Amino acid sequence: MAKKLWEKGTTVNPEIERFTVGRDRELDLLLARYDVLGSIAHSTMLESIGMLSTDEMKALHNELRNIHGIIENGKFVIEEDVEDVHSQVELMLTRRLGDTGKKIHSGRSRNDQVLLDLKLFTRNRLQGICHSVKKLFDALIEQSDRHKDVLMPGYTHLQVAMPSSFGLWFGAYAESLADDMLFLQAAYRMCNRNPLGSAAGYGSSFPLNREMTTELLGFDNMNYNVVYAQMGRGKCEKNIAFALATVAGTLSKLAFDACMFNSQNFGFLKLPAECTTGSSIMPHKKNPDVFELLRAKCNRLQALPNDILLIMNNLPTGYFRDLQIIKELFLPAFDSLNECLEMATYIIKRIEVNKEILNDSRYDAMFSVEEVNRLAAEGMPFRDAYRKVGLEIEAGDFTPCKEIHHTHEGSIGNLCNEEIGTIMENIYSSMDFEKANKAERALLER
Ligand code: ARG
């Protein structure tokens, strides 16, 4: 039985074969589940337009369910000489069902098959990322509320500047994630449109029922224009990568702050011992390696949109094999980000804050503006008050009053964490993950 879908009696140079297949045999394993779901939907649709008999469809569904089981058990492999997951699934169907297996590719191309697989894979992985972002958000808000009265110095130019608080610091990262969730929402919505039926990128002369596959696969809608559906390859991944990158940006900044504040020179934060690593030579060390690795991984993730852009940027319309390479960068990105989110959440929940920071007189100057504002509120022109306090500091006789009263929205005394929670909740709950998941479960029960 031919292992190449396109075999026509010529032999392919093994080196050419190795080069063109690249890492597909390994990476396509991540798409296998979705390839099977796509085939269940496609064959159901083919039956409805008379391209398959009901018995043929049922036989295909049975066999596809078997293959799904093999995938779930981790036993699915793409055999040597088989190019990709699409060929492997068709080969398995044809081995078991003969001519019926050979009929499944009517009205379809590997170009729309891989588009579909990528959308279903991404839709699933984005759900996981959204859940993990929400968990980290909750942990940050909880820490912010818990430590809302614990002051710390705020910095500009990395110079002691003004009073800040752990309530503000934790809460700032939570609000940052709420903005990142907007990108994830857009990514999910853009991803959740059906490309199946665009075939090689120009549709088909069969009367395909694209509404039906859209519904069966639980998509919100379809990519209507078949040329655009194919053009979405690369564009969709790039835009989703932007969403991942914005989350990664929040995490790498958090990681840098945490490493810095954990160092002895600051001593603002203490990582739990179980979250640190030791040194082979210096017996006293408890290093924040987790945050350092997280920072590097997240910095690498921030390069992803650019990496994808450089691969697909100057391609004209239509499919090109260039697009295959994007999978190497794109598919592993989700696990990488998710792992960072889980690590960050674990540590943030356990991190300890130093409640005595301000007893150290090196931070006294950060109360200068408080004193200026007190004098200004009593009627002294701001500029005169500024000068008076400045001269006192220069002369070394400034005694700070460490009582502070910040009341406006988003300030130390009025964090507005509830409002931030509402922003997050509104975005998060607007994504109907269950619709997609229900459709996938139903396909496996057909
Ligand atoms: N492995 C290919 C990819 O990821 C599948 C599509 C192959 N299509 C083709 N026309 N050669 O792009």
CSV table of C-alpha atoms and ligand atoms in Angstrom, one decimal:
chain,number,residue,atom,x,y,z
A,1,MET,CA,0.0,0.0,0.0
A,2,ALA,CA,1.4,3.4,-1.0
A,3,LYS,CA,2.6,5.3,2.0
A,4,LYS,CA,2.7,8.6,0.2
A,5,LEU,CA,-0.7,10.2,-0.6
A,6,TRP,CA,0.8,11.5,-3.8
A,7,GLU,CA,2.9,8.5,-5.0
A,8,LYS,CA,2.9,8.1,-8.7
A,9,GLY,CA,5.6,5.6,-9.5
A,10,THR,CA,8.6,7.8,-9.1
A,11,THR,CA,11.0,7.4,-6.2
A,12,VAL,CA,11.9,10.2,-3.9
A,13,ASN,CA,15.5,10.8,-2.9
A,14,PRO,CA,15.8,9.8,0.8
A,15,GLU,CA,17.7,13.0,1.6
A,16,ILE,CA,15.0,15.1,0.0
A,17,GLU,CA,12.4,13.1,1.8
A,18,ARG,CA,14.2,13.7,5.2
A,19,PHE,CA,14.6,17.4,4.5
A,20,THR,CA,11.0,18.0,3.4
A,21,VAL,CA,9.4,16.0,6.2
A,22,GLY,CA,11.6,17.7,8.7
A,23,ARG,CA,10.1,17.4,12.2
A,24,ASP,CA,6.6,16.7,11.1
A,25,ARG,CA,6.6,13.1,12.3
A,26,GLU,CA,7.2,14.2,15.8
A,27,LEU,CA,5.3,17.5,15.9
A,28,ASP,CA,2.2,16.3,14.1
A,29,LEU,CA,1.6,13.9,17.0
A,30,LEU,CA,0.3,17.0,18.8
A,31,LEU,CA,-2.3,17.5,16.0
A,32,ALA,CA,-3.4,13.8,15.8
A,33,ARG,CA,-6.4,14.1,18.0
A,34,TYR,CA,-7.6,17.1,16.1
A,35,ASP,CA,-7.0,15.5,12.7
A,36,VAL,CA,-9.3,12.7,13.8
A,37,LEU,CA,-12.0,15.0,15.0
A,38,GLY,CA,-11.8,16.9,11.7
A,39,SER,CA,-12.2,13.7,9.8
A,40,ILE,CA,-15.3,12.7,11.8
A,41,ALA,CA,-16.9,16.0,10.9
A,42,HIS,CA,-15.8,15.9,7.3
A,43,SER,CA,-17.0,12.4,6.7
A,44,THR,CA,-20.4,13.2,8.4
A,45,MET,CA,-20.7,16.1,6.0
A,46,LEU,CA,-19.7,13.9,3.0
A,47,GLU,CA,-22.5,11.5,3.8
A,48,SER,CA,-25.0,14.3,4.0
A,49,ILE,CA,-24.2,15.4,0.5
A,50,GLY,CA,-24.3,11.8,-0.9
A,51,MET,CA,-20.5,11.4,-1.3
A,52,LEU,CA,-20.5,8.5,1.3
A,53,SER,CA,-23.1,5.9,2.1
A,54,THR,CA,-24.4,5.8,5.7
A,55,ASP,CA,-22.6,2.5,6.2
A,56,GLU,CA,-19.4,3.9,4.9
A,57,MET,CA,-19.7,6.9,7.2
A,58,LYS,CA,-20.4,4.6,10.2
A,59,ALA,CA,-17.4,2.4,9.3
A,60,LEU,CA,-15.2,5.5,9.1
A,61,HIS,CA,-16.5,6.8,12.4
A,62,ASN,CA,-15.8,3.5,14.1
A,63,GLU,CA,-12.3,3.4,12.8
A,64,LEU,CA,-11.6,7.0,13.6
A,65,ARG,CA,-12.8,6.4,17.2
A,66,ASN,CA,-10.4,3.5,17.4
A,67,ILE,CA,-7.6,5.7,16.2
A,68,HIS,CA,-8.6,8.3,18.8
A,69,GLY,CA,-8.3,5.7,21.4
A,70,ILE,CA,-4.8,4.8,20.2
A,71,ILE,CA,-3.8,8.5,20.4
A,72,GLU,CA,-5.3,8.9,23.9
A,73,ASN,CA,-3.2,5.9,25.0
A,74,GLY,CA,-0.1,7.4,23.7
A,75,LYS,CA,0.4,4.6,21.2
A,76,PHE,CA,-0.1,6.5,18.0
A,77,VAL,CA,3.0,6.8,15.7
A,78,ILE,CA,3.7,8.3,12.3
A,79,GLU,CA,5.5,5.5,10.6
A,80,GLU,CA,8.7,5.8,8.7
A,81,ASP,CA,8.0,6.7,5.0
A,82,VAL,CA,4.7,8.3,6.1
A,83,GLU,CA,5.0,12.1,5.7
A,84,ASP,CA,2.6,13.5,8.3
A,85,VAL,CA,-0.4,12.9,10.5
A,86,HIS,CA,-2.9,13.4,7.7
A,87,SER,CA,-1.3,10.7,5.6
A,88,GLN,CA,-1.0,8.4,8.6
A,89,VAL,CA,-4.7,8.6,9.6
A,90,GLU,CA,-5.7,8.1,5.9
A,91,LEU,CA,-3.4,5.1,5.7
A,92,MET,CA,-4.8,3.5,8.8
A,93,LEU,CA,-8.3,4.0,7.6
A,94,THR,CA,-7.5,2.5,4.2
A,95,ARG,CA,-5.7,-0.5,5.7
A,96,ARG,CA,-8.8,-1.3,7.7
A,97,LEU,CA,-11.6,-0.2,5.4
A,98,GLY,CA,-10.1,-0.4,1.9
A,99,ASP,CA,-12.0,1.8,-0.7
A,100,THR,CA,-14.1,3.4,2.0
A,101,GLY,CA,-10.8,4.8,3.6
A,102,LYS,CA,-9.7,6.1,0.2
A,103,LYS,CA,-12.9,8.1,-0.1
A,104,ILE,CA,-12.4,10.3,2.9
A,105,HIS,CA,-10.2,12.9,1.2
A,106,SER,CA,-12.9,13.9,-1.3
A,107,GLY,CA,-13.3,17.7,-1.2
A,108,ARG,CA,-10.4,18.2,1.1
A,109,SER,CA,-6.7,18.9,0.9
A,110,ARG,CA,-4.0,18.6,3.5
A,111,ASN,CA,-3.8,22.4,3.3
A,112,ASP,CA,-7.2,22.9,4.9
A,113,GLN,CA,-6.7,19.8,7.1
A,114,VAL,CA,-3.6,21.2,8.7
A,115,LEU,CA,-5.3,24.6,9.0
A,116,LEU,CA,-8.2,22.9,10.8
A,117,ASP,CA,-5.9,20.8,13.0
A,118,LEU,CA,-4.0,23.9,14.1
A,119,LYS,CA,-7.2,25.8,14.9
A,120,LEU,CA,-8.5,23.0,17.0
A,121,PHE,CA,-5.2,22.4,18.8
A,122,THR,CA,-4.8,26.1,19.5
A,123,ARG,CA,-8.4,26.5,20.6
A,124,ASN,CA,-7.8,23.8,23.2
A,125,ARG,CA,-4.4,25.1,24.3
A,126,LEU,CA,-5.7,28.7,24.6
A,127,GLN,CA,-8.3,27.5,27.1
A,128,GLY,CA,-5.5,26.0,29.2
A,129,ILE,CA,-3.6,29.3,29.1
A,130,CYS,CA,-6.7,31.3,30.0
A,131,HIS,CA,-7.3,29.1,33.0
A,132,SER,CA,-3.7,29.4,34.2
A,133,VAL,CA,-3.7,33.2,33.7
A,134,LYS,CA,-6.9,33.4,35.8
A,135,LYS,CA,-5.3,31.3,38.5
A,136,LEU,CA,-2.3,33.5,38.7
A,137,PHE,CA,-4.5,36.5,38.7
A,138,ASP,CA,-6.5,35.2,41.6
A,139,ALA,CA,-3.3,34.4,43.6
A,140,LEU,CA,-2.0,38.0,42.9
A,141,ILE,CA,-5.2,39.6,44.0
A,142,GLU,CA,-5.3,37.5,47.1
A,143,GLN,CA,-1.7,38.5,48.1
A,144,SER,CA,-2.5,42.1,47.2
A,145,ASP,CA,-5.5,42.1,49.5
A,146,ARG,CA,-3.6,40.3,52.3
A,147,HIS,CA,-0.7,42.8,52.2
A,148,LYS,CA,-2.6,46.0,51.4
A,149,ASP,CA,-1.2,47.8,54.4
A,150,VAL,CA,2.4,46.7,54.1
A,151,LEU,CA,4.4,49.6,52.7
A,152,MET,CA,7.5,49.3,50.5
A,153,PRO,CA,9.6,51.8,48.6
A,154,GLY,CA,8.5,52.7,45.1
A,155,TYR,CA,11.4,53.4,42.7
A,156,THR,CA,12.0,55.6,39.7
A,157,HIS,CA,15.4,55.2,37.9
A,158,LEU,CA,15.9,52.4,40.5
A,159,GLN,CA,16.3,55.3,43.1
A,160,VAL,CA,14.1,55.3,46.1
A,161,ALA,CA,11.1,57.5,45.1
A,162,MET,CA,7.8,57.4,46.9
A,163,PRO,CA,5.8,55.1,49.2
A,164,SER,CA,4.4,52.1,47.5
A,165,SER,CA,2.9,48.9,49.0
A,166,PHE,CA,2.8,45.2,48.5
A,167,GLY,CA,-0.9,45.7,47.8
A,168,LEU,CA,0.0,47.9,44.9
A,169,TRP,CA,2.8,45.6,43.7
A,170,PHE,CA,0.9,42.4,43.6
A,171,GLY,CA,-2.2,44.1,42.3
A,172,ALA,CA,-0.3,45.8,39.4
A,173,TYR,CA,0.6,42.4,38.0
A,174,ALA,CA,-3.0,41.2,38.4
A,175,GLU,CA,-4.3,44.2,36.4
A,176,SER,CA,-1.6,43.6,33.8
A,177,LEU,CA,-2.9,40.1,33.3
A,178,ALA,CA,-6.5,41.5,32.9
A,179,ASP,CA,-5.2,43.4,29.9
A,180,ASP,CA,-3.4,40.4,28.6
A,181,MET,CA,-6.6,38.4,28.8
A,182,LEU,CA,-8.1,40.8,26.3
A,183,PHE,CA,-5.4,39.6,23.8
A,184,LEU,CA,-6.2,36.0,24.6
A,185,GLN,CA,-9.9,36.7,24.1
A,186,ALA,CA,-9.2,38.2,20.6
A,187,ALA,CA,-6.9,35.3,19.9
A,188,TYR,CA,-9.5,32.7,20.8
A,189,ARG,CA,-12.2,34.4,18.8
A,190,MET,CA,-10.0,34.7,15.7
A,191,CYS,CA,-8.9,31.1,16.1
A,192,ASN,CA,-12.5,29.9,16.5
A,193,ARG,CA,-13.5,30.0,12.8
A,194,ASN,CA,-13.8,27.0,10.5
A,195,PRO,CA,-11.3,26.8,7.6
A,196,LEU,CA,-12.4,23.3,6.5
A,197,GLY,CA,-13.8,23.3,3.0
A,198,SER,CA,-11.2,25.7,1.7
A,199,ALA,CA,-9.4,22.6,0.5
A,200,ALA,CA,-6.2,23.5,-1.3
A,201,GLY,CA,-7.1,27.2,-0.8
A,202,TYR,CA,-9.6,27.5,-3.7
A,203,GLY,CA,-12.6,25.5,-2.5
A,204,SER,CA,-14.1,22.4,-4.3
A,205,SER,CA,-16.6,21.6,-7.1
A,206,PHE,CA,-18.4,19.3,-4.6
A,207,PRO,CA,-21.3,21.0,-2.9
A,208,LEU,CA,-19.6,20.9,0.5
A,209,ASN,CA,-21.8,21.9,3.4
A,210,ARG,CA,-19.5,24.2,5.4
A,211,GLU,CA,-22.2,25.3,7.7
A,212,MET,CA,-22.5,21.7,8.8
A,213,THR,CA,-18.9,21.2,9.6
A,214,THR,CA,-18.8,24.6,11.4
A,215,GLU,CA,-21.6,23.5,13.6
A,216,LEU,CA,-20.2,19.9,14.2
A,217,LEU,CA,-16.8,21.2,15.2
A,218,GLY,CA,-18.3,23.8,17.6
A,219,PHE,CA,-16.8,26.8,15.8
A,220,ASP,CA,-18.4,30.3,16.2
A,221,ASN,CA,-18.3,30.9,12.5
A,222,MET,CA,-16.2,30.1,9.4
A,223,ASN,CA,-13.4,31.7,7.5
A,224,TYR,CA,-15.8,32.3,4.5
A,225,ASN,CA,-13.5,33.3,1.7
A,226,VAL,CA,-11.5,30.2,0.8
A,227,VAL,CA,-8.5,32.2,-0.3
A,228,TYR,CA,-8.6,34.1,3.0
A,229,ALA,CA,-8.9,30.8,4.9
A,230,GLN,CA,-5.6,29.7,3.5
A,231,MET,CA,-4.1,33.1,4.0
A,232,GLY,CA,-4.9,32.7,7.7
A,233,ARG,CA,-2.1,30.2,8.0
A,234,GLY,CA,0.7,32.0,9.6
A,235,LYS,CA,-1.4,35.1,10.3
A,236,CYS,CA,-3.5,33.3,12.9
A,237,GLU,CA,-0.4,31.8,14.6
A,238,LYS,CA,1.3,35.2,14.6
A,239,ASN,CA,-1.6,36.9,16.2
A,240,ILE,CA,-2.0,34.2,18.8
A,241,ALA,CA,1.7,34.4,19.4
A,242,PHE,CA,1.2,38.1,20.2
A,243,ALA,CA,-1.3,37.1,22.9
A,244,LEU,CA,1.1,34.6,24.4
A,245,ALA,CA,3.9,37.1,24.2
A,246,THR,CA,2.0,39.8,26.1
A,247,VAL,CA,1.3,37.3,29.0
A,248,ALA,CA,5.0,36.3,28.8
A,249,GLY,CA,5.9,40.0,29.1
A,250,THR,CA,4.0,40.4,32.3
A,251,LEU,CA,5.6,37.3,33.7
A,252,SER,CA,9.2,38.2,32.9
A,253,LYS,CA,8.8,41.6,34.5
A,254,LEU,CA,7.3,40.0,37.6
A,255,ALA,CA,10.2,37.5,37.6
A,256,PHE,CA,12.8,40.2,37.5
A,257,ASP,CA,11.1,42.2,40.3
A,258,ALA,CA,10.9,39.0,42.4
A,259,CYS,CA,14.6,38.1,41.9
A,260,MET,CA,15.6,41.7,42.7
A,261,PHE,CA,13.4,42.1,45.7
A,262,ASN,CA,14.5,38.7,47.0
A,263,SER,CA,18.2,39.6,47.0
A,264,GLN,CA,19.9,40.5,50.3
A,265,ASN,CA,20.4,44.1,49.2
A,266,PHE,CA,16.7,44.6,49.1
A,267,GLY,CA,15.3,41.9,51.3
A,268,PHE,CA,11.7,42.8,50.5
A,269,LEU,CA,10.5,39.3,49.5
A,270,LYS,CA,11.4,35.9,50.7
A,271,LEU,CA,11.0,32.9,48.5
A,272,PRO,CA,10.1,29.7,50.3
A,273,ALA,CA,13.2,27.5,50.7
A,274,GLU,CA,11.5,24.7,48.7
A,275,CYS,CA,11.4,27.1,45.7
A,276,THR,CA,15.1,27.9,45.7
A,277,THR,CA,18.2,26.0,44.6
A,278,GLY,CA,21.6,25.8,46.1
A,279,SER,CA,25.2,26.3,45.0
A,280,SER,CA,27.9,23.6,44.6
A,281,ILE,CA,30.5,25.8,46.3
A,282,MET,CA,28.8,28.5,48.4
A,283,PRO,CA,27.0,26.7,51.3
A,284,HIS,CA,24.8,29.7,52.2
A,285,LYS,CA,23.1,30.1,48.8
A,286,LYS,CA,19.3,29.9,48.1
A,287,ASN,CA,19.0,31.0,44.5
A,288,PRO,CA,15.8,32.2,42.7
A,289,ASP,CA,16.6,30.0,39.7
A,290,VAL,CA,12.9,29.4,39.1
A,291,PHE,CA,12.2,33.0,38.4
A,292,GLU,CA,15.4,33.3,36.4
A,293,LEU,CA,14.4,30.4,34.1
A,294,LEU,CA,10.9,31.8,33.9
A,295,ARG,CA,12.3,35.1,32.9
A,296,ALA,CA,14.4,33.6,30.1
A,297,LYS,CA,11.6,31.4,28.8
A,298,CYS,CA,9.2,34.3,28.8
A,299,ASN,CA,11.7,36.5,27.0
A,300,ARG,CA,12.1,33.8,24.4
A,301,LEU,CA,8.3,33.6,24.0
A,302,GLN,CA,8.3,37.4,23.4
A,303,ALA,CA,10.3,36.7,20.3
A,304,LEU,CA,7.7,34.3,18.9
A,305,PRO,CA,5.6,36.7,17.0
A,306,ASN,CA,8.7,38.1,15.3
A,307,ASP,CA,10.0,34.6,14.5
A,308,ILE,CA,6.7,33.7,12.9
A,309,LEU,CA,6.5,37.1,11.1
A,310,LEU,CA,9.9,36.5,9.5
A,311,ILE,CA,8.9,33.1,8.2
A,312,MET,CA,5.5,34.1,6.6
A,313,ASN,CA,5.8,37.9,6.1
A,314,ASN,CA,6.7,38.0,2.4
A,315,LEU,CA,4.7,35.1,1.1
A,316,PRO,CA,2.0,35.9,-1.6
A,317,THR,CA,-1.4,34.2,-1.5
A,318,GLY,CA,-1.7,30.4,-1.6
A,319,TYR,CA,-0.1,27.6,0.3
A,320,PHE,CA,3.7,27.3,0.6
A,321,ARG,CA,5.7,24.7,2.5
A,322,ASP,CA,7.4,27.5,4.4
A,323,LEU,CA,4.3,27.4,6.6
A,324,GLN,CA,5.2,24.0,7.9
A,325,ILE,CA,8.2,25.4,9.8
A,326,ILE,CA,6.0,27.7,11.9
A,327,LYS,CA,4.7,24.5,13.7
A,328,GLU,CA,8.2,24.0,15.2
A,329,LEU,CA,8.0,27.3,17.0
A,330,PHE,CA,4.3,27.6,17.6
A,331,LEU,CA,3.2,24.2,18.9
A,332,PRO,CA,5.6,24.0,21.9
A,333,ALA,CA,4.9,27.6,23.0
A,334,PHE,CA,1.7,26.7,24.8
A,335,ASP,CA,3.3,24.2,27.1
A,336,SER,CA,6.2,26.5,27.8
A,337,LEU,CA,4.0,29.4,28.8
A,338,ASN,CA,1.7,27.3,30.8
A,339,GLU,CA,4.5,25.8,32.7
A,340,CYS,CA,5.8,29.3,33.6
A,341,LEU,CA,2.3,30.4,34.6
A,342,GLU,CA,1.9,27.4,36.9
A,343,MET,CA,5.4,27.9,38.5
A,344,ALA,CA,4.7,31.6,39.0
A,345,THR,CA,1.3,30.8,40.7
A,346,TYR,CA,2.9,28.2,43.0
A,347,ILE,CA,5.5,30.6,44.2
A,348,ILE,CA,3.4,33.7,44.4
A,349,LYS,CA,1.0,31.9,46.7
A,350,ARG,CA,3.8,31.1,49.1
A,351,ILE,CA,6.0,34.1,48.8
A,352,GLU,CA,6.6,36.0,52.1
A,353,VAL,CA,6.8,39.8,52.4
A,354,ASN,CA,9.0,41.8,54.7
A,355,LYS,CA,6.8,43.9,56.9
A,356,GLU,CA,9.6,45.9,58.5
A,357,ILE,CA,11.2,47.5,55.4
A,358,LEU,CA,10.5,51.0,56.4
A,359,ASN,CA,12.2,50.8,59.8
A,360,ASP,CA,15.4,51.2,57.8
A,361,SER,CA,16.3,55.0,57.7
A,362,ARG,CA,17.7,54.6,54.2
A,363,TYR,CA,14.2,54.8,52.9
A,364,ASP,CA,13.2,57.9,54.9
A,365,ALA,CA,13.5,60.2,51.9
A,366,MET,CA,10.6,58.5,50.1
A,367,PHE,CA,8.3,60.4,52.5
A,368,SER,CA,9.5,63.8,51.2
A,369,VAL,CA,6.5,64.3,48.9
A,370,GLU,CA,4.1,63.4,51.7
A,371,GLU,CA,5.6,66.2,53.7
A,372,VAL,CA,5.5,68.7,50.8
A,373,ASN,CA,1.9,67.8,50.2
A,374,ARG,CA,1.1,68.2,53.9
A,375,LEU,CA,2.5,71.8,53.8
A,376,ALA,CA,0.8,72.5,50.5
A,377,ALA,CA,-2.6,71.3,51.9
A,378,GLU,CA,-2.1,73.8,54.8
A,379,GLY,CA,-1.8,76.6,52.3
A,380,MET,CA,1.9,76.9,51.5
A,381,PRO,CA,2.5,77.2,47.7
A,382,PHE,CA,3.7,73.9,46.4
A,383,ARG,CA,7.0,75.2,45.1
A,384,ASP,CA,7.9,76.8,48.4
A,385,ALA,CA,7.0,73.6,50.3
A,386,TYR,CA,9.1,71.6,47.9
A,387,ARG,CA,12.1,73.9,48.5
A,388,LYS,CA,11.7,73.9,52.3
A,389,VAL,CA,11.6,70.1,52.4
A,390,GLY,CA,14.5,69.8,49.9
A,391,LEU,CA,16.7,72.1,52.1
A,392,GLU,CA,15.8,70.1,55.2
A,393,ILE,CA,16.9,66.9,53.4
A,394,GLU,CA,20.1,68.4,52.2
A,395,ALA,CA,20.9,69.6,55.7
A,396,GLY,CA,20.2,66.2,57.2
A,397,ASP,CA,17.3,67.3,59.4
A,398,PHE,CA,14.3,65.8,57.7
A,399,THR,CA,12.2,63.6,60.0
A,400,PRO,CA,9.6,61.7,58.0
A,401,CYS,CA,6.1,61.2,59.1
A,402,LYS,CA,5.4,57.7,58.1
A,403,GLU,CA,1.6,58.0,58.3
A,404,ILE,CA,0.3,58.2,54.8
A,405,HIS,CA,-3.2,58.9,53.4
A,406,HIS,CA,-3.7,58.0,49.7
A,407,THR,CA,-7.3,57.8,48.9
A,408,HIS,CA,-7.9,58.1,45.2
A,409,GLU,CA,-8.7,55.2,42.9
A,410,GLY,CA,-5.8,52.7,42.4
A,411,SER,CA,-3.7,54.2,45.2
A,412,ILE,CA,-2.2,52.6,48.3
A,413,GLY,CA,-5.3,53.3,50.4
A,414,ASN,CA,-7.8,52.4,47.7
A,415,LEU,CA,-6.5,49.6,45.5
A,416,CYS,CA,-9.8,48.9,43.6
A,417,ASN,CA,-9.0,45.2,43.5
A,418,GLU,CA,-12.7,44.5,43.1
A,419,GLU,CA,-13.0,46.7,40.1
A,420,ILE,CA,-9.9,45.0,38.6
A,421,GLY,CA,-11.5,41.6,39.3
A,422,THR,CA,-14.7,42.7,37.4
A,423,ILE,CA,-12.6,43.7,34.4
A,424,MET,CA,-11.0,40.3,34.4
A,425,GLU,CA,-14.2,38.4,35.0
A,426,ASN,CA,-16.0,40.1,32.2
A,427,ILE,CA,-13.4,39.1,29.7
A,428,TYR,CA,-12.9,35.6,31.0
A,429,SER,CA,-16.5,34.7,31.2
A,430,SER,CA,-17.2,36.0,27.7
A,431,MET,CA,-15.3,33.0,26.2
A,432,ASP,CA,-17.6,30.1,25.7
A,433,PHE,CA,-15.2,27.2,26.0
A,434,GLU,CA,-17.9,24.7,26.8
A,435,LYS,CA,-19.5,25.2,23.3
A,436,ALA,CA,-16.3,23.9,21.7
A,437,ASN,CA,-15.7,21.1,24.2
A,438,LYS,CA,-19.2,19.9,24.0
A,439,ALA,CA,-19.0,19.7,20.2
A,440,GLU,CA,-15.8,17.7,20.4
A,441,ARG,CA,-17.2,15.2,22.8
A,442,ALA,CA,-20.3,14.9,20.6
A,443,LEU,CA,-18.2,14.1,17.6
A,444,LEU,CA,-16.5,11.2,19.4
A,445,GLU,CA,-20.0,9.8,20.2
A,446,ARG,CA,-21.2,9.8,16.7
B,1,ARG,N1,3.1,19.2,6.6
B,1,ARG,C1,2.4,20.2,5.8
B,1,ARG,C2,2.3,21.5,6.5
B,1,ARG,O1,2.4,21.6,7.7
B,1,ARG,C3,1.0,19.7,5.5
B,1,ARG,C4,0.4,20.3,4.3
B,1,ARG,C5,1.1,19.7,3.1
B,1,ARG,N2,0.6,20.3,1.9
B,1,ARG,C6,1.2,20.4,0.7
B,1,ARG,N3,0.7,21.0,-0.2
B,1,ARG,N4,2.4,19.8,0.6
B,1,ARG,O2,2.2,22.5,5.9
